[in-house]
JSON list of C-alpha atoms in Angstrom, two decimals:
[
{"chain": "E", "resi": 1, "resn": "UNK", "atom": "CA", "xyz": [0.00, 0.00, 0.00]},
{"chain": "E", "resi": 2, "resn": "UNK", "atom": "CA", "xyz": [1.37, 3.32, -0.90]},
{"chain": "E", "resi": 3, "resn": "UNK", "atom": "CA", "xyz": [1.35, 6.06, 1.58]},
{"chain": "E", "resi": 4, "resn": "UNK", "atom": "CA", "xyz": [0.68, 9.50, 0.44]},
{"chain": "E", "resi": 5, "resn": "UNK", "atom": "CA", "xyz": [2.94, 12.26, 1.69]},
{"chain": "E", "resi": 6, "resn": "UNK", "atom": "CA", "xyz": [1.60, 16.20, 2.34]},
{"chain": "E", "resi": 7, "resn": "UNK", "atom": "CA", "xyz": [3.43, 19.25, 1.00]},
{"chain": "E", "resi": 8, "resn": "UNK", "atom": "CA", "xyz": [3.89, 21.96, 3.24]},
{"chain": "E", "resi": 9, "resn": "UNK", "atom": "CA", "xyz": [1.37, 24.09, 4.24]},
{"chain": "E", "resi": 10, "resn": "UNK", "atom": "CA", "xyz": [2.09, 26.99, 2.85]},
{"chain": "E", "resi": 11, "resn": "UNK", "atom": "CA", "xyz": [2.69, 30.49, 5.64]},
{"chain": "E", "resi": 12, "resn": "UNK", "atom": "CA", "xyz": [-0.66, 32.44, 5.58]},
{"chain": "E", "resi": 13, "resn": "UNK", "atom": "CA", "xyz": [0.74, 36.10, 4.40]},
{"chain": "E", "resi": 14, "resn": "UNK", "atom": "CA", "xyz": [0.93, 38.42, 6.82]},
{"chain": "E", "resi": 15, "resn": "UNK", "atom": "CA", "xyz": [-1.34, 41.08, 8.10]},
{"chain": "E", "resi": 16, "resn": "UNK", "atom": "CA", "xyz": [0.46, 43.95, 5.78]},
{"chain": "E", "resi": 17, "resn": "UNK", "atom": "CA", "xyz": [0.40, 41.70, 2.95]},
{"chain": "E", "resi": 18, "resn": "UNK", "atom": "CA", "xyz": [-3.42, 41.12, 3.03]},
{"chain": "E", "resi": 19, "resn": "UNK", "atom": "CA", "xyz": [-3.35, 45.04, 3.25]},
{"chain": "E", "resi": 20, "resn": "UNK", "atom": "CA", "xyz": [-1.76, 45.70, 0.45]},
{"chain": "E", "resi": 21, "resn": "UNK", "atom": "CA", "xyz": [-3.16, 42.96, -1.80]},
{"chain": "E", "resi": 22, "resn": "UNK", "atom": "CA", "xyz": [-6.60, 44.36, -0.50]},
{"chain": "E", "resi": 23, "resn": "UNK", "atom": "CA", "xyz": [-5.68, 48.24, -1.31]},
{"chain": "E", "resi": 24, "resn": "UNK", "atom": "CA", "xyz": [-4.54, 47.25, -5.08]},
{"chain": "E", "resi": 25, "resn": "UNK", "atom": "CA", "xyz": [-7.81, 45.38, -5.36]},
{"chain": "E", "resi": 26, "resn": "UNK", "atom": "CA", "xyz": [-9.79, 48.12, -4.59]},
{"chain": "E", "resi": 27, "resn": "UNK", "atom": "CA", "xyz": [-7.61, 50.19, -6.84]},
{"chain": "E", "resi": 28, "resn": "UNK", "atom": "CA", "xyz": [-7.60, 48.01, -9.87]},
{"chain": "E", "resi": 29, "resn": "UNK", "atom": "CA", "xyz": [-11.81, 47.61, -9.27]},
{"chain": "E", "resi": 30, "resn": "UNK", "atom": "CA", "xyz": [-11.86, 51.70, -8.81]},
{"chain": "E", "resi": 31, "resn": "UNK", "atom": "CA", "xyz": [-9.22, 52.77, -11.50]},
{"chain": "E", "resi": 32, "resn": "UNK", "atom": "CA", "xyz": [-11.51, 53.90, -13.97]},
{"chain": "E", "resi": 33, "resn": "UNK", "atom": "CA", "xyz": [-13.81, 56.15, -12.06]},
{"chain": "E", "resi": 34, "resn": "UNK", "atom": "CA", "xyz": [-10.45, 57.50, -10.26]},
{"chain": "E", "resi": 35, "resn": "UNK", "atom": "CA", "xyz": [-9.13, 58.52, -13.94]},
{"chain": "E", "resi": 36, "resn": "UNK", "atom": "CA", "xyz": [-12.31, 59.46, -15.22]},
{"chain": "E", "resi": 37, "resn": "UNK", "atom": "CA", "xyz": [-12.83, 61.95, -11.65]},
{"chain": "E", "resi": 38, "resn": "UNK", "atom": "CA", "xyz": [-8.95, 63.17, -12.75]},
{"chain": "E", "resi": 39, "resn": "UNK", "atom": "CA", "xyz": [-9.63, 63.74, -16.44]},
{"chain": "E", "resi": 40, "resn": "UNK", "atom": "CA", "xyz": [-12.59, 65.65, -15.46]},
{"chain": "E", "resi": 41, "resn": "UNK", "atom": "CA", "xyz": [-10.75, 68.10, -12.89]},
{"chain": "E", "resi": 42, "resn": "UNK", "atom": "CA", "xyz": [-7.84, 68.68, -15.70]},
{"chain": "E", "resi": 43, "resn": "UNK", "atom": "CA", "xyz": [-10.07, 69.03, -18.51]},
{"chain": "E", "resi": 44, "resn": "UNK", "atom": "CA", "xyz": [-12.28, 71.51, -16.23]},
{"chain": "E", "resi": 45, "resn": "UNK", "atom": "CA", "xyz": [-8.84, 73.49, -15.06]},
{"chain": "E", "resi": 46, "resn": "UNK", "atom": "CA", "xyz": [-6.94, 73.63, -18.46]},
{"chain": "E", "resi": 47, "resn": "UNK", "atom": "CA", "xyz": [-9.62, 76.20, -19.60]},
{"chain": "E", "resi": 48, "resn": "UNK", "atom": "CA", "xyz": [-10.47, 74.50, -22.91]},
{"chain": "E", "resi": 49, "resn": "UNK", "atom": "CA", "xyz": [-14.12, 74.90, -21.47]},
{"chain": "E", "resi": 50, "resn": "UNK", "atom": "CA", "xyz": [-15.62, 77.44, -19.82]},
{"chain": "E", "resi": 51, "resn": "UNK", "atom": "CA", "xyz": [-16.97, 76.83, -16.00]},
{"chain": "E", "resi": 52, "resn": "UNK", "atom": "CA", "xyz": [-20.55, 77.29, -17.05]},
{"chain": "E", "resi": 53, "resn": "UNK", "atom": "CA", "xyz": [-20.00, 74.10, -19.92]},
{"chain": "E", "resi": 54, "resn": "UNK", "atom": "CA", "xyz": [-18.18, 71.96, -17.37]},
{"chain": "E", "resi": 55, "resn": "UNK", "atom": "CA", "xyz": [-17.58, 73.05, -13.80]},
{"chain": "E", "resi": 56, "resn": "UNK", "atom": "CA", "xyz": [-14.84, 71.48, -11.80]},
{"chain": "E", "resi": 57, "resn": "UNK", "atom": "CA", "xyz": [-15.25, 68.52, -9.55]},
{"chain": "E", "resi": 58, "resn": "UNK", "atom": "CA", "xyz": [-14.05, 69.89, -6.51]},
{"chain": "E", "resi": 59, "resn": "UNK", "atom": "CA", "xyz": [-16.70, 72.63, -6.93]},
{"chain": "E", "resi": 60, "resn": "UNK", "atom": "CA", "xyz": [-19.24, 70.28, -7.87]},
{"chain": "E", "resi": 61, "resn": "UNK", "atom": "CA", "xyz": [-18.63, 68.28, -5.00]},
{"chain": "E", "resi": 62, "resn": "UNK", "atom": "CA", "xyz": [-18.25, 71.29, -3.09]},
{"chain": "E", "resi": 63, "resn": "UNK", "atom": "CA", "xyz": [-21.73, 72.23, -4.26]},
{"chain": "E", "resi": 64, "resn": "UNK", "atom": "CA", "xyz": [-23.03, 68.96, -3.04]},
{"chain": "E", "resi": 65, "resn": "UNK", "atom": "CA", "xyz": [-21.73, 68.90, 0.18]},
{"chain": "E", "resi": 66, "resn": "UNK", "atom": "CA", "xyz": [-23.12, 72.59, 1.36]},
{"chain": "E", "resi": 67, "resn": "UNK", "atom": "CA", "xyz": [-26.80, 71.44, -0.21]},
{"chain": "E", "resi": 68, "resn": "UNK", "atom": "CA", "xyz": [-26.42, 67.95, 2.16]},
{"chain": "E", "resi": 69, "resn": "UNK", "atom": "CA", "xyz": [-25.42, 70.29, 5.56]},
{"chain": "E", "resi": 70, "resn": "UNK", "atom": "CA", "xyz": [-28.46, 72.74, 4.81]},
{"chain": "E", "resi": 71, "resn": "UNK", "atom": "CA", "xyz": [-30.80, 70.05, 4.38]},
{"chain": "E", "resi": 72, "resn": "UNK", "atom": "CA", "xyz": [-31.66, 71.24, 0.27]},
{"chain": "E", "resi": 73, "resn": "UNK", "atom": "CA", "xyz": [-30.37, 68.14, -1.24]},
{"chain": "E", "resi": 74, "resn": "UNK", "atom": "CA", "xyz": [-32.55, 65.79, 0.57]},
{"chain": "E", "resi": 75, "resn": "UNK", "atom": "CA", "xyz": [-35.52, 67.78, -0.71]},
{"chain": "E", "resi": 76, "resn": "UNK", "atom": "CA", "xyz": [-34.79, 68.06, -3.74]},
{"chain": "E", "resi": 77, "resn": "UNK", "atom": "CA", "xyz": [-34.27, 65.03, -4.01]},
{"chain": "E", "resi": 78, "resn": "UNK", "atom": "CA", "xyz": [-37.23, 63.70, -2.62]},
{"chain": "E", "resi": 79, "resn": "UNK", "atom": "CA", "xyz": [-39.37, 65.81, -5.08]},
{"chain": "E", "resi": 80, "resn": "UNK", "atom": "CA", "xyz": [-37.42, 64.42, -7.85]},
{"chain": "E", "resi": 81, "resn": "UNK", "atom": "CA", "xyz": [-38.20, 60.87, -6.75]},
{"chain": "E", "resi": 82, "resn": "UNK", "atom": "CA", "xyz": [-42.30, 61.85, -6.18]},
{"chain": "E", "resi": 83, "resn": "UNK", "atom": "CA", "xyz": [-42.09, 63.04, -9.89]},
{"chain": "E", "resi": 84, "resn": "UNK", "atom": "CA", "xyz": [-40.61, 60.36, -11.07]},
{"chain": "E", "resi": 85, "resn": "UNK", "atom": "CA", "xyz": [-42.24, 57.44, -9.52]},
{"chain": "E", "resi": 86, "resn": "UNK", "atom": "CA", "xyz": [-45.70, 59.38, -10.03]},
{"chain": "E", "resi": 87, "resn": "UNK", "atom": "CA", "xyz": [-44.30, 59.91, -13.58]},
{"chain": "E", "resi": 88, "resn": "UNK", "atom": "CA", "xyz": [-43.43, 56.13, -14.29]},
{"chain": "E", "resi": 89, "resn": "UNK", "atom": "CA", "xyz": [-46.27, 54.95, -11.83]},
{"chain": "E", "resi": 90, "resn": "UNK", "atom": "CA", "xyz": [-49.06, 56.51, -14.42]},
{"chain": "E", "resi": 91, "resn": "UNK", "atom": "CA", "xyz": [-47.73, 55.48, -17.72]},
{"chain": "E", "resi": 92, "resn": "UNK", "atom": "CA", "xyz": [-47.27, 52.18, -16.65]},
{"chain": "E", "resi": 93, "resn": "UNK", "atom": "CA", "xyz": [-50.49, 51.97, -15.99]},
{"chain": "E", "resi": 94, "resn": "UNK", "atom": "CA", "xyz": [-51.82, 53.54, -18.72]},
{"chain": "E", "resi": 95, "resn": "UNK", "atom": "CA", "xyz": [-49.25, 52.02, -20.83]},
{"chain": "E", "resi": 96, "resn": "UNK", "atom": "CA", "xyz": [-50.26, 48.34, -19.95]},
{"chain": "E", "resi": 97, "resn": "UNK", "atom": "CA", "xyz": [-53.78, 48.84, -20.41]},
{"chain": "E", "resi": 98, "resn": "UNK", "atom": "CA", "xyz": [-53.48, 50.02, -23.62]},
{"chain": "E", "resi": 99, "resn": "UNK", "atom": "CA", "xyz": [-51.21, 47.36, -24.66]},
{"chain": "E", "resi": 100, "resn": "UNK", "atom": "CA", "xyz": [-53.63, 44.93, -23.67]},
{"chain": "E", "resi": 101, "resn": "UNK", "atom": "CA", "xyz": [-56.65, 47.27, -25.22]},
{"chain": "E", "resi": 102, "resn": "UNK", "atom": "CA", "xyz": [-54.82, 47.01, -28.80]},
{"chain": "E", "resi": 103, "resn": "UNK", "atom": "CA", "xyz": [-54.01, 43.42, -28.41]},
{"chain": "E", "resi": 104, "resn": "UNK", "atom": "CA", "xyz": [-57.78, 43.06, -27.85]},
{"chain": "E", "resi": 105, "resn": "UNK", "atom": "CA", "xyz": [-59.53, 45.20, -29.50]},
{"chain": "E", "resi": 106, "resn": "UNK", "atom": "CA", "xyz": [-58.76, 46.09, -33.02]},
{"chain": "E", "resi": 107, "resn": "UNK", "atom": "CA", "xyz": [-59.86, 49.77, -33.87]},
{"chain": "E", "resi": 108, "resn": "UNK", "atom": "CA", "xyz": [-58.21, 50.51, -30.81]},
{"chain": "E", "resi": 109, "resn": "UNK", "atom": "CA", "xyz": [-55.00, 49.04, -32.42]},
{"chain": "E", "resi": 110, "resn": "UNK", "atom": "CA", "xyz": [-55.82, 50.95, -35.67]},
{"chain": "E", "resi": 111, "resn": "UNK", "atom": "CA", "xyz": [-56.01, 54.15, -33.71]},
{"chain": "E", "resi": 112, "resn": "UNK", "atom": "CA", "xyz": [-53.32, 54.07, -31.82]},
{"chain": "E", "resi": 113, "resn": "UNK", "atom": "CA", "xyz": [-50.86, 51.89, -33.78]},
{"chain": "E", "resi": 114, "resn": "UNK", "atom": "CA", "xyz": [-49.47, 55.13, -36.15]},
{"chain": "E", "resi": 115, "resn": "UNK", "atom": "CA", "xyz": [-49.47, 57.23, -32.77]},
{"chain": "E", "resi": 116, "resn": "UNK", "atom": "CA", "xyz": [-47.15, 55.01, -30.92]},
{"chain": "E", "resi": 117, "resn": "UNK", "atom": "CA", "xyz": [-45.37, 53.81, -34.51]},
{"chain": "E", "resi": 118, "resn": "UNK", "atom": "CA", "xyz": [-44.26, 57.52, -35.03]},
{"chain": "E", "resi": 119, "resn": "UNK", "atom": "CA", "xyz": [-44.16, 58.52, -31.11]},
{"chain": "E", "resi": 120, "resn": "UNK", "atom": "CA", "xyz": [-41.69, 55.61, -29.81]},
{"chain": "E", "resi": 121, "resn": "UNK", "atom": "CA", "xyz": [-38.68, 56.73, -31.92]},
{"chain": "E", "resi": 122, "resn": "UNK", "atom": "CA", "xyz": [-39.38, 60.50, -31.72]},
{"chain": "E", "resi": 123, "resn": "UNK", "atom": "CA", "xyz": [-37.52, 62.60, -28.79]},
{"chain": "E", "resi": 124, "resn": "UNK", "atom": "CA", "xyz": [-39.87, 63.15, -26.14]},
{"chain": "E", "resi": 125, "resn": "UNK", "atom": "CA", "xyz": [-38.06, 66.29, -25.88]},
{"chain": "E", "resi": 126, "resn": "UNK", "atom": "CA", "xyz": [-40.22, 67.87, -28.58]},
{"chain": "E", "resi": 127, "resn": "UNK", "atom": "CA", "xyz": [-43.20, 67.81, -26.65]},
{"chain": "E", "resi": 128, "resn": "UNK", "atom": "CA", "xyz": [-41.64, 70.06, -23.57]},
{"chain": "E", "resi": 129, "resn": "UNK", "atom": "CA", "xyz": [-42.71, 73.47, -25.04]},
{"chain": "E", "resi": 130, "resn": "UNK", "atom": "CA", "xyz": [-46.48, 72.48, -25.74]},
{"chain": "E", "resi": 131, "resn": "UNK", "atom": "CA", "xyz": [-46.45, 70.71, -22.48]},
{"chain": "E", "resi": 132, "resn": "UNK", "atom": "CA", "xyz": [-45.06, 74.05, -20.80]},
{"chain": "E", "resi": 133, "resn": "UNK", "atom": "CA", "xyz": [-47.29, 76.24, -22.26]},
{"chain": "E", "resi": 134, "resn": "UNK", "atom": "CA", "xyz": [-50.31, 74.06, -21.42]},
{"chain": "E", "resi": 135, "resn": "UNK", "atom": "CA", "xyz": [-49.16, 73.08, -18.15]},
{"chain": "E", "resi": 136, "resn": "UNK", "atom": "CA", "xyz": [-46.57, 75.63, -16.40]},
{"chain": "E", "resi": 137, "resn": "UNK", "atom": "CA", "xyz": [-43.44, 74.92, -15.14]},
{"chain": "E", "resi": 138, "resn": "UNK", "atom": "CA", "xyz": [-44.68, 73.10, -11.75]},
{"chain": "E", "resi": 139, "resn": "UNK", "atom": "CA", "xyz": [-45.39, 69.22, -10.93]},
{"chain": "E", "resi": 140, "resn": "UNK", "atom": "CA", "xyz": [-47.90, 69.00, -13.31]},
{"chain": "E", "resi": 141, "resn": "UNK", "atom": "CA", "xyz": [-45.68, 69.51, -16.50]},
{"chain": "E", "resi": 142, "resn": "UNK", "atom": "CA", "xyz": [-42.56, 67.57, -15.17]},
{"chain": "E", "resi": 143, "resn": "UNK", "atom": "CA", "xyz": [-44.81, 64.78, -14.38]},
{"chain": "E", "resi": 144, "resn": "UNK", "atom": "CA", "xyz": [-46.63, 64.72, -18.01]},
{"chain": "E", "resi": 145, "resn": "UNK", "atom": "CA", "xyz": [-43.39, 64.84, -19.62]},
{"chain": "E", "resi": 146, "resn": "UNK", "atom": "CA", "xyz": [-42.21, 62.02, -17.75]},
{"chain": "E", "resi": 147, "resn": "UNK", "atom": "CA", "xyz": [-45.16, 60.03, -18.18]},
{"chain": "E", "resi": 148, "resn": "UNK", "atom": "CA", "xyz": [-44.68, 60.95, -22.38]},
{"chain": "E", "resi": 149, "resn": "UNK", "atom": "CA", "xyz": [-41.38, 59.64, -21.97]},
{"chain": "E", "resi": 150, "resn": "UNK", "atom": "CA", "xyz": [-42.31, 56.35, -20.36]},
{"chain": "E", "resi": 151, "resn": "UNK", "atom": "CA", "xyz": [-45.30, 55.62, -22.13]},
{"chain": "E", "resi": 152, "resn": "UNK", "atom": "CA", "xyz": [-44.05, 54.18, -25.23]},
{"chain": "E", "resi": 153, "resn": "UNK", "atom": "CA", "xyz": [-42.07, 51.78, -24.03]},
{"chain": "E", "resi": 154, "resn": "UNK", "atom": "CA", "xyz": [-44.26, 50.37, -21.77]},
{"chain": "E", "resi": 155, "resn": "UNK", "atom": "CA", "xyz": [-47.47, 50.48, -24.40]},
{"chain": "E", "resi": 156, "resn": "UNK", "atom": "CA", "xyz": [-44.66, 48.31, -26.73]},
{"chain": "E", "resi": 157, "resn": "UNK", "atom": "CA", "xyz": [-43.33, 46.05, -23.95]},
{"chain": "E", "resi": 158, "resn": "UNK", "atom": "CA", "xyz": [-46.66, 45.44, -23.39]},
{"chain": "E", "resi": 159, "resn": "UNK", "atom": "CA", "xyz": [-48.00, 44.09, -26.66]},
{"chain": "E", "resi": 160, "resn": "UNK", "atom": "CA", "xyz": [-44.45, 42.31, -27.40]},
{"chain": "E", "resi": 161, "resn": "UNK", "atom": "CA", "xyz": [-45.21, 40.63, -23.77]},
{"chain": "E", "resi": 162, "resn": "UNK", "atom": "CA", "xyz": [-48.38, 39.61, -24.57]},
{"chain": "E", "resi": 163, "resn": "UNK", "atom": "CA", "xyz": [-48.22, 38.40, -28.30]},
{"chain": "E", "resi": 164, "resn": "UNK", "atom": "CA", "xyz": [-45.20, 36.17, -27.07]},
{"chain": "E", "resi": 165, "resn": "UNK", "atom": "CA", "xyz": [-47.40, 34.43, -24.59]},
{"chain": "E", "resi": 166, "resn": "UNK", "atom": "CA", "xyz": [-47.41, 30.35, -25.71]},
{"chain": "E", "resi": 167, "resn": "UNK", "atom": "CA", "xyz": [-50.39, 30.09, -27.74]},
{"chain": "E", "resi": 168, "resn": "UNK", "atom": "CA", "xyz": [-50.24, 26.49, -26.78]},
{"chain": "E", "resi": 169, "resn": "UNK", "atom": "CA", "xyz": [-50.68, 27.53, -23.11]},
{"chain": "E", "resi": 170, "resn": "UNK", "atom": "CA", "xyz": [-53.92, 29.38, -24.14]},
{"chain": "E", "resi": 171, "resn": "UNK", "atom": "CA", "xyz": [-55.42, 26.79, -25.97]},
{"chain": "E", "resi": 172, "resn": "UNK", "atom": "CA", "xyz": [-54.59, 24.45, -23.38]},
{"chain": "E", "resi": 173, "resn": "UNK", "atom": "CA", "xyz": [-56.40, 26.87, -20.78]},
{"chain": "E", "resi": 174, "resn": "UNK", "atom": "CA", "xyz": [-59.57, 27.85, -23.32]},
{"chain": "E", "resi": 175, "resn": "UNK", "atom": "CA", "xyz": [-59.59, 23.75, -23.24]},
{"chain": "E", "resi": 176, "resn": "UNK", "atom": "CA", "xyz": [-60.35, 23.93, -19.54]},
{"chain": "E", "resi": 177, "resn": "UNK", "atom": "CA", "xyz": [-63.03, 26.33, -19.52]},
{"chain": "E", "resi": 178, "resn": "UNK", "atom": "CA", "xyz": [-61.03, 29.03, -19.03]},
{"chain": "E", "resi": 179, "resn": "UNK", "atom": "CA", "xyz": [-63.26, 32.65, -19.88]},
{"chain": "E", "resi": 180, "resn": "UNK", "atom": "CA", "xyz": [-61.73, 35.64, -21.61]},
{"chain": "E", "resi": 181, "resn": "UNK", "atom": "CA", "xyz": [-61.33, 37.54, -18.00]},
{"chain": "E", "resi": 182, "resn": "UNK", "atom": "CA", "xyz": [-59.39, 34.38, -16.55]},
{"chain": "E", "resi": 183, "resn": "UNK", "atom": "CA", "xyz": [-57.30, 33.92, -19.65]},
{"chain": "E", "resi": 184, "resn": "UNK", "atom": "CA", "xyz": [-56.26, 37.63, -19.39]},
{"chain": "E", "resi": 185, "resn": "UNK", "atom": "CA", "xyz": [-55.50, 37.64, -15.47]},
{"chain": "E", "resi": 186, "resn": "UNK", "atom": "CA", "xyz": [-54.42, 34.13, -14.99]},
{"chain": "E", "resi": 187, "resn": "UNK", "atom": "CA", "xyz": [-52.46, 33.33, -18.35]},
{"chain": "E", "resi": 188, "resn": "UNK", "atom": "CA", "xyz": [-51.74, 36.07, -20.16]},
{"chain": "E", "resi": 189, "resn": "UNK", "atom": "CA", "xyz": [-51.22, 39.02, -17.79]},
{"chain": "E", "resi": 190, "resn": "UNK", "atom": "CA", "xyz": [-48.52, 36.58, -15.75]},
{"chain": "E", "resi": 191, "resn": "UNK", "atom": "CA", "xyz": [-46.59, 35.12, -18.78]},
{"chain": "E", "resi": 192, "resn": "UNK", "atom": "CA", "xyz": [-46.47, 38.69, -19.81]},
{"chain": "E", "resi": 193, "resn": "UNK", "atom": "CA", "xyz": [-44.45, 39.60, -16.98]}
]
């Protein structure tokens, strides 16, 4: 019987080698946002642009920090995240139901098909000065445009969700007994997601 014979354990490294294997880690992982932060501050000092085109990261961090002591930063940025989510919140909504209404229903999918056809590749941007002068410059606006923004890709997620659903697995479920209202909440609706 042959007897197997252990190498060496090899010596654990010591506490200031772990260190410095763990600072060049964090270093390789980081390098690109550390050059990209240097670029910017170089680029912003050399004068090639003006302050107004591209500010300086110390002052922009600077800027930043004074808005977090006085409190504005938080906010502001909680109003941006109530437009936002109110934003995305309503033309999902609106977006899924009428992807499901022109799946369904076919002069609704005759109406709106050349709306969303022309709408999805346009800039939303477009839309900002009619939706200013209808609207103001408050919530109401900043939330429409948002909701413009977010609505076509949800309206064609939508139908591209639903027309992918296994027509097998409705025929299998119209099979069962399965009415138009449970097909659409218990087959179609999930397999969408």
């Amino acid at each position: 019987m042959a007897t197997v014979t252990q190498a060496p354990a090899a010596e654990a490294p010591s506490f200031g080698a772990r260190f410095l294997r763990g600072i060049g880690n964090v270093l390789l992982h980081s390098g690109s946002i550390i050059a990209l932060a240097i670029a910017w501050e170089l680029l912003a000092r050399s004068g090639a642009v003006t302050p107004f085109q591209l500010p300086t990261l110390t002052s922009v961090l600077e800027r930043i920090w004074i808005n977090a002591s006085t409190g504005d930063l938080f906010i502001n940025l909680g109003v941006t995240l109530y437009r936002a989510l109110a934003g995305f919140t309503i033309a999902a909504v609106l977006g899924v139901l009428l992807g499901m209404a022109m799946i369904r229903v076919p002069f609704v999918r005759w109406f709106f098909d050349p709306i969303v056809s022309v709408g999805f590749p346009m800039p939303k941007v477009a839309f900002l000065p009619v939706i200013i002068l209808w609207l103001g410059v408050y919530d109401a606006s900043k939330i429409t445009m948002i909701v413009v923004d977010a609505a076509f890709p949800v309206i064609t997620a939508t139908i591209v969700g639903i027309q992918s659903v296994d027509k097998y697995l409705l025929w299998s479920a119209r099979n069962l007994g399965a009415s138009n209202r449970d097909l659409l909440w218990q087959i179609v609706l999930p397999a969408a997601l």
